[in-house]
Amino acid sequence: MEETALGAIIVFFSAFIFFFVILAIVMYVFTALSLYTMAKNKGCEHSWFAWIPFLKSYTEGLLIGNIVPFFGTRFNIP
């Protein structure tokens, strides 16, 4: 009886982890696709950087630009 319960727990947690890994991959693809599309529409030279995790921040910075709103004020970032 204990072996069956242990097997059920292992199957449950394996399915749980598998579901969240698939969910993370889908979210990553949607985020990268949306950033890539926005950068392409803005005319950014390296819009494909949206697909590389570390360089995704660079693409976000290009899309934001130099003026950033912050609590009702607008800051100019040189």
mmCIF file of N, CA and C in Angstrom:
data_model
loop_
_atom_site.group_PDB
_atom_site.id
_atom_site.type_symbol
_atom_site.label_atom_id
_atom_site.label_comp_id
_atom_site.label_asym_id
_atom_site.label_seq_id
_atom_site.Cartn_x
_atom_site.Cartn_y
_atom_site.Cartn_z
ATOM 1 N N MET A 1 0.818 -1.196 0.000
ATOM 2 C CA MET A 1 0.000 0.000 0.000
ATOM 3 C C MET A 1 0.859 1.256 0.000
ATOM 4 N N GLU A 2 1.948 1.253 0.763
ATOM 5 C CA GLU A 2 2.795 2.433 0.840
ATOM 6 C C GLU A 2 3.515 2.685 -0.479
ATOM 7 N N GLU A 3 3.869 1.629 -1.193
ATOM 8 C CA GLU A 3 4.545 1.800 -2.479
ATOM 9 C C GLU A 3 3.611 2.435 -3.502
ATOM 10 N N THR A 4 2.335 2.102 -3.455
ATOM 11 C CA THR A 4 1.357 2.675 -4.375
ATOM 12 C C THR A 4 1.164 4.160 -4.093
ATOM 13 N N ALA A 5 1.093 4.527 -2.819
ATOM 14 C CA ALA A 5 0.921 5.923 -2.453
ATOM 15 C C ALA A 5 2.145 6.741 -2.862
ATOM 16 N N LEU A 6 3.322 6.181 -2.670
ATOM 17 C CA LEU A 6 4.546 6.877 -3.061
ATOM 18 C C LEU A 6 4.602 7.065 -4.575
ATOM 19 N N GLY A 7 4.185 6.047 -5.308
ATOM 20 C CA GLY A 7 4.146 6.163 -6.767
ATOM 21 C C GLY A 7 3.161 7.211 -7.228
ATOM 22 N N ALA A 8 2.020 7.306 -6.566
ATOM 23 C CA ALA A 8 1.017 8.312 -6.920
ATOM 24 C C ALA A 8 1.542 9.719 -6.643
ATOM 25 N N ILE A 9 2.248 9.879 -5.540
ATOM 26 C CA ILE A 9 2.817 11.189 -5.206
ATOM 27 C C ILE A 9 3.870 11.581 -6.238
ATOM 28 N N ILE A 10 4.697 10.655 -6.632
ATOM 29 C CA ILE A 10 5.728 10.945 -7.633
ATOM 30 C C ILE A 10 5.093 11.313 -8.965
ATOM 31 N N VAL A 11 4.070 10.607 -9.378
ATOM 32 C CA VAL A 11 3.377 10.920 -10.632
ATOM 33 C C VAL A 11 2.722 12.293 -10.548
ATOM 34 N N PHE A 12 2.094 12.602 -9.407
ATOM 35 C CA PHE A 12 1.446 13.901 -9.242
ATOM 36 C C PHE A 12 2.458 15.038 -9.349
ATOM 37 N N PHE A 13 3.552 14.947 -8.636
ATOM 38 C CA PHE A 13 4.546 16.017 -8.674
ATOM 39 C C PHE A 13 5.251 16.101 -10.027
ATOM 40 N N SER A 14 5.429 14.989 -10.691
ATOM 41 C CA SER A 14 6.011 15.013 -12.035
ATOM 42 C C SER A 14 5.085 15.741 -13.008
ATOM 43 N N ALA A 15 3.795 15.454 -12.926
ATOM 44 C CA ALA A 15 2.827 16.137 -13.784
ATOM 45 C C ALA A 15 2.764 17.623 -13.439
ATOM 46 N N PHE A 16 2.851 17.942 -12.163
ATOM 47 C CA PHE A 16 2.838 19.331 -11.699
ATOM 48 C C PHE A 16 4.028 20.100 -12.267
ATOM 49 N N ILE A 17 5.205 19.534 -12.174
ATOM 50 C CA ILE A 17 6.416 20.177 -12.692
ATOM 51 C C ILE A 17 6.351 20.282 -14.205
ATOM 52 N N PHE A 18 5.897 19.236 -14.880
ATOM 53 C CA PHE A 18 5.768 19.259 -16.333
ATOM 54 C C PHE A 18 4.826 20.371 -16.782
ATOM 55 N N PHE A 19 3.700 20.528 -16.101
ATOM 56 C CA PHE A 19 2.738 21.582 -16.438
ATOM 57 C C PHE A 19 3.377 22.958 -16.320
ATOM 58 N N PHE A 20 4.104 23.215 -15.245
ATOM 59 C CA PHE A 20 4.700 24.527 -15.055
ATOM 60 C C PHE A 20 5.882 24.780 -15.989
ATOM 61 N N VAL A 21 6.593 23.772 -16.389
ATOM 62 C CA VAL A 21 7.666 23.944 -17.379
ATOM 63 C C VAL A 21 7.060 24.319 -18.730
ATOM 64 N N ILE A 22 5.989 23.640 -19.128
ATOM 65 C CA ILE A 22 5.309 23.970 -20.380
ATOM 66 C C ILE A 22 4.737 25.385 -20.313
ATOM 67 N N LEU A 23 4.135 25.747 -19.179
ATOM 68 C CA LEU A 23 3.592 27.093 -19.000
ATOM 69 C C LEU A 23 4.701 28.146 -19.099
ATOM 70 N N ALA A 24 5.856 27.895 -18.511
ATOM 71 C CA ALA A 24 6.978 28.839 -18.570
ATOM 72 C C ALA A 24 7.482 29.006 -20.002
ATOM 73 N N ILE A 25 7.548 27.920 -20.751
ATOM 74 C CA ILE A 25 7.994 27.998 -22.144
ATOM 75 C C ILE A 25 7.004 28.805 -22.977
ATOM 76 N N VAL A 26 5.714 28.570 -22.788
ATOM 77 C CA VAL A 26 4.689 29.313 -23.536
ATOM 78 C C VAL A 26 4.747 30.800 -23.194
ATOM 79 N N MET A 27 4.913 31.132 -21.926
ATOM 80 C CA MET A 27 5.003 32.541 -21.524
ATOM 81 C C MET A 27 6.250 33.199 -22.104
ATOM 82 N N TYR A 28 7.368 32.487 -22.115
ATOM 83 C CA TYR A 28 8.594 33.022 -22.697
ATOM 84 C C TYR A 28 8.416 33.313 -24.187
ATOM 85 N N VAL A 29 7.783 32.388 -24.912
ATOM 86 C CA VAL A 29 7.583 32.576 -26.353
ATOM 87 C C VAL A 29 6.665 33.768 -26.604
ATOM 88 N N PHE A 30 5.571 33.900 -25.855
ATOM 89 C CA PHE A 30 4.668 35.036 -26.054
ATOM 90 C C PHE A 30 5.358 36.359 -25.737
ATOM 91 N N THR A 31 6.149 36.401 -24.674
ATOM 92 C CA THR A 31 6.865 37.628 -24.316
ATOM 93 C C THR A 31 7.890 37.997 -25.383
ATOM 94 N N ALA A 32 8.665 37.029 -25.825
ATOM 95 C CA ALA A 32 9.685 37.302 -26.840
ATOM 96 C C ALA A 32 9.042 37.709 -28.162
ATOM 97 N N LEU A 33 7.952 37.057 -28.533
ATOM 98 C CA LEU A 33 7.271 37.395 -29.775
ATOM 99 C C LEU A 33 6.692 38.803 -29.725
ATOM 100 N N SER A 34 6.125 39.176 -28.592
ATOM 101 C CA SER A 34 5.569 40.528 -28.487
ATOM 102 C C SER A 34 6.667 41.588 -28.511
ATOM 103 N N LEU A 35 7.776 41.358 -27.787
ATOM 104 C CA LEU A 35 8.883 42.317 -27.823
ATOM 105 C C LEU A 35 9.491 42.409 -29.222
ATOM 106 N N TYR A 36 9.635 41.277 -29.876
ATOM 107 C CA TYR A 36 10.189 41.259 -31.229
ATOM 108 C C TYR A 36 9.289 42.052 -32.183
ATOM 109 N N THR A 37 7.990 41.859 -32.086
ATOM 110 C CA THR A 37 7.055 42.561 -32.967
ATOM 111 C C THR A 37 7.087 44.063 -32.707
ATOM 112 N N MET A 38 7.100 44.473 -31.435
ATOM 113 C CA MET A 38 7.155 45.905 -31.120
ATOM 114 C C MET A 38 8.455 46.524 -31.611
ATOM 115 N N ALA A 39 9.575 45.821 -31.425
ATOM 116 C CA ALA A 39 10.861 46.358 -31.874
ATOM 117 C C ALA A 39 10.922 46.429 -33.395
ATOM 118 N N LYS A 40 10.364 45.443 -34.061
ATOM 119 C CA LYS A 40 10.348 45.436 -35.521
ATOM 120 C C LYS A 40 9.497 46.592 -36.048
ATOM 121 N N ASN A 41 8.341 46.826 -35.421
ATOM 122 C CA ASN A 41 7.471 47.925 -35.850
ATOM 123 C C ASN A 41 8.088 49.288 -35.579
ATOM 124 N N LYS A 42 8.897 49.388 -34.526
ATOM 125 C CA LYS A 42 9.563 50.655 -34.211
ATOM 126 C C LYS A 42 10.773 50.886 -35.110
ATOM 127 N N GLY A 43 11.253 49.824 -35.756
ATOM 128 C CA GLY A 43 12.390 49.949 -36.661
ATOM 129 C C GLY A 43 13.727 49.740 -35.993
ATOM 130 N N CYS A 44 13.754 49.038 -34.882
ATOM 131 C CA CYS A 44 15.014 48.761 -34.189
ATOM 132 C C CYS A 44 15.875 47.829 -35.039
ATOM 133 N N GLU A 45 17.161 48.113 -35.053
ATOM 134 C CA GLU A 45 18.075 47.346 -35.894
ATOM 135 C C GLU A 45 18.237 45.907 -35.417
ATOM 136 N N HIS A 46 18.307 45.720 -34.110
ATOM 137 C CA HIS A 46 18.538 44.382 -33.549
ATOM 138 C C HIS A 46 17.281 43.895 -32.828
ATOM 139 N N SER A 47 16.189 43.790 -33.535
ATOM 140 C CA SER A 47 14.942 43.364 -32.899
ATOM 141 C C SER A 47 14.980 41.896 -32.493
ATOM 142 N N TRP A 48 15.863 41.124 -33.094
ATOM 143 C CA TRP A 48 15.961 39.697 -32.757
ATOM 144 C C TRP A 48 16.572 39.471 -31.378
ATOM 145 N N PHE A 49 17.108 40.521 -30.756
ATOM 146 C CA PHE A 49 17.621 40.405 -29.390
ATOM 147 C C PHE A 49 16.519 40.022 -28.402
ATOM 148 N N ALA A 50 15.259 40.212 -28.773
ATOM 149 C CA ALA A 50 14.145 39.881 -27.887
ATOM 150 C C ALA A 50 14.084 38.389 -27.583
ATOM 151 N N TRP A 51 14.682 37.565 -28.417
ATOM 152 C CA TRP A 51 14.640 36.117 -28.229
ATOM 153 C C TRP A 51 15.759 35.601 -27.331
ATOM 154 N N ILE A 52 16.751 36.432 -27.012
ATOM 155 C CA ILE A 52 17.872 36.017 -26.170
ATOM 156 C C ILE A 52 17.623 36.557 -24.760
ATOM 157 N N PRO A 53 17.542 35.677 -23.757
ATOM 158 C CA PRO A 53 17.132 36.124 -22.421
ATOM 159 C C PRO A 53 17.929 37.300 -21.865
ATOM 160 N N PHE A 54 19.243 37.290 -21.960
ATOM 161 C CA PHE A 54 20.042 38.368 -21.377
ATOM 162 C C PHE A 54 19.882 39.667 -22.166
ATOM 163 N N LEU A 55 19.749 39.581 -23.476
ATOM 164 C CA LEU A 55 19.641 40.768 -24.314
ATOM 165 C C LEU A 55 18.206 41.288 -24.425
ATOM 166 N N LYS A 56 17.271 40.582 -23.835
ATOM 167 C CA LYS A 56 15.882 41.032 -23.846
ATOM 168 C C LYS A 56 15.740 42.382 -23.141
ATOM 169 N N SER A 57 16.521 42.599 -22.110
ATOM 170 C CA SER A 57 16.486 43.873 -21.386
ATOM 171 C C SER A 57 16.951 45.018 -22.273
ATOM 172 N N TYR A 58 17.915 44.771 -23.130
ATOM 173 C CA TYR A 58 18.384 45.780 -24.073
ATOM 174 C C TYR A 58 17.251 46.184 -25.011
ATOM 175 N N THR A 59 16.496 45.206 -25.504
ATOM 176 C CA THR A 59 15.374 45.490 -26.391
ATOM 177 C C THR A 59 14.301 46.281 -25.656
ATOM 178 N N GLU A 60 14.042 45.940 -24.405
ATOM 179 C CA GLU A 60 13.070 46.695 -23.618
ATOM 180 C C GLU A 60 13.517 48.138 -23.450
ATOM 181 N N GLY A 61 14.803 48.354 -23.221
ATOM 182 C CA GLY A 61 15.319 49.709 -23.103
ATOM 183 C C GLY A 61 15.182 50.500 -24.391
ATOM 184 N N LEU A 62 15.405 49.844 -25.524
ATOM 185 C CA LEU A 62 15.207 50.523 -26.801
ATOM 186 C C LEU A 62 13.755 50.933 -27.007
ATOM 187 N N LEU A 63 12.849 50.090 -26.581
ATOM 188 C CA LEU A 63 11.437 50.395 -26.749
ATOM 189 C C LEU A 63 10.974 51.501 -25.815
ATOM 190 N N ILE A 64 11.533 51.554 -24.612
ATOM 191 C CA ILE A 64 11.128 52.585 -23.660
ATOM 192 C C ILE A 64 11.610 53.955 -24.116
ATOM 193 N N GLY A 65 12.841 54.040 -24.568
ATOM 194 C CA GLY A 65 13.380 55.318 -25.010
ATOM 195 C C GLY A 65 14.071 56.064 -23.885
ATOM 196 N N ASN A 66 14.211 57.374 -24.049
ATOM 197 C CA ASN A 66 14.947 58.191 -23.081
ATOM 198 C C ASN A 66 14.075 58.794 -21.995
ATOM 199 N N ILE A 67 12.780 58.941 -22.230
ATOM 200 C CA ILE A 67 11.908 59.585 -21.259
ATOM 201 C C ILE A 67 11.073 58.508 -20.572
ATOM 202 N N VAL A 68 11.216 58.421 -19.248
ATOM 203 C CA VAL A 68 10.549 57.386 -18.465
ATOM 204 C C VAL A 68 9.597 58.041 -17.471
ATOM 205 N N PRO A 69 8.307 57.676 -17.493
ATOM 206 C CA PRO A 69 7.382 58.210 -16.482
ATOM 207 C C PRO A 69 7.609 57.546 -15.131
ATOM 208 N N PHE A 70 7.564 58.360 -14.076
ATOM 209 C CA PHE A 70 7.785 57.839 -12.732
ATOM 210 C C PHE A 70 6.940 58.634 -11.755
ATOM 211 N N PHE A 71 5.859 58.055 -11.278
ATOM 212 C CA PHE A 71 4.950 58.680 -10.309
ATOM 213 C C PHE A 71 4.502 60.073 -10.750
ATOM 214 N N GLY A 72 4.055 60.190 -11.962
ATOM 215 C CA GLY A 72 3.505 61.452 -12.452
ATOM 216 C C GLY A 72 4.528 62.409 -13.025
ATOM 217 N N THR A 73 5.801 62.159 -12.823
ATOM 218 C CA THR A 73 6.822 63.019 -13.417
ATOM 219 C C THR A 73 7.514 62.236 -14.522
ATOM 220 N N ARG A 74 8.185 62.941 -15.395
ATOM 221 C CA ARG A 74 8.874 62.291 -16.513
ATOM 222 C C ARG A 74 10.369 62.579 -16.385
ATOM 223 N N PHE A 75 11.151 61.524 -16.331
ATOM 224 C CA PHE A 75 12.601 61.639 -16.203
ATOM 225 C C PHE A 75 13.246 61.404 -17.560
ATOM 226 N N ASN A 76 14.226 62.232 -17.879
ATOM 227 C CA ASN A 76 14.998 62.065 -19.090
ATOM 228 C C ASN A 76 16.260 61.290 -18.742
ATOM 229 N N ILE A 77 16.426 60.132 -19.349
ATOM 230 C CA ILE A 77 17.606 59.300 -19.100
ATOM 231 C C ILE A 77 18.576 59.509 -20.252
ATOM 232 N N PRO A 78 19.762 60.085 -19.990
ATOM 233 C CA PRO A 78 20.710 60.336 -21.078
ATOM 234 C C PRO A 78 21.325 59.055 -21.612
#
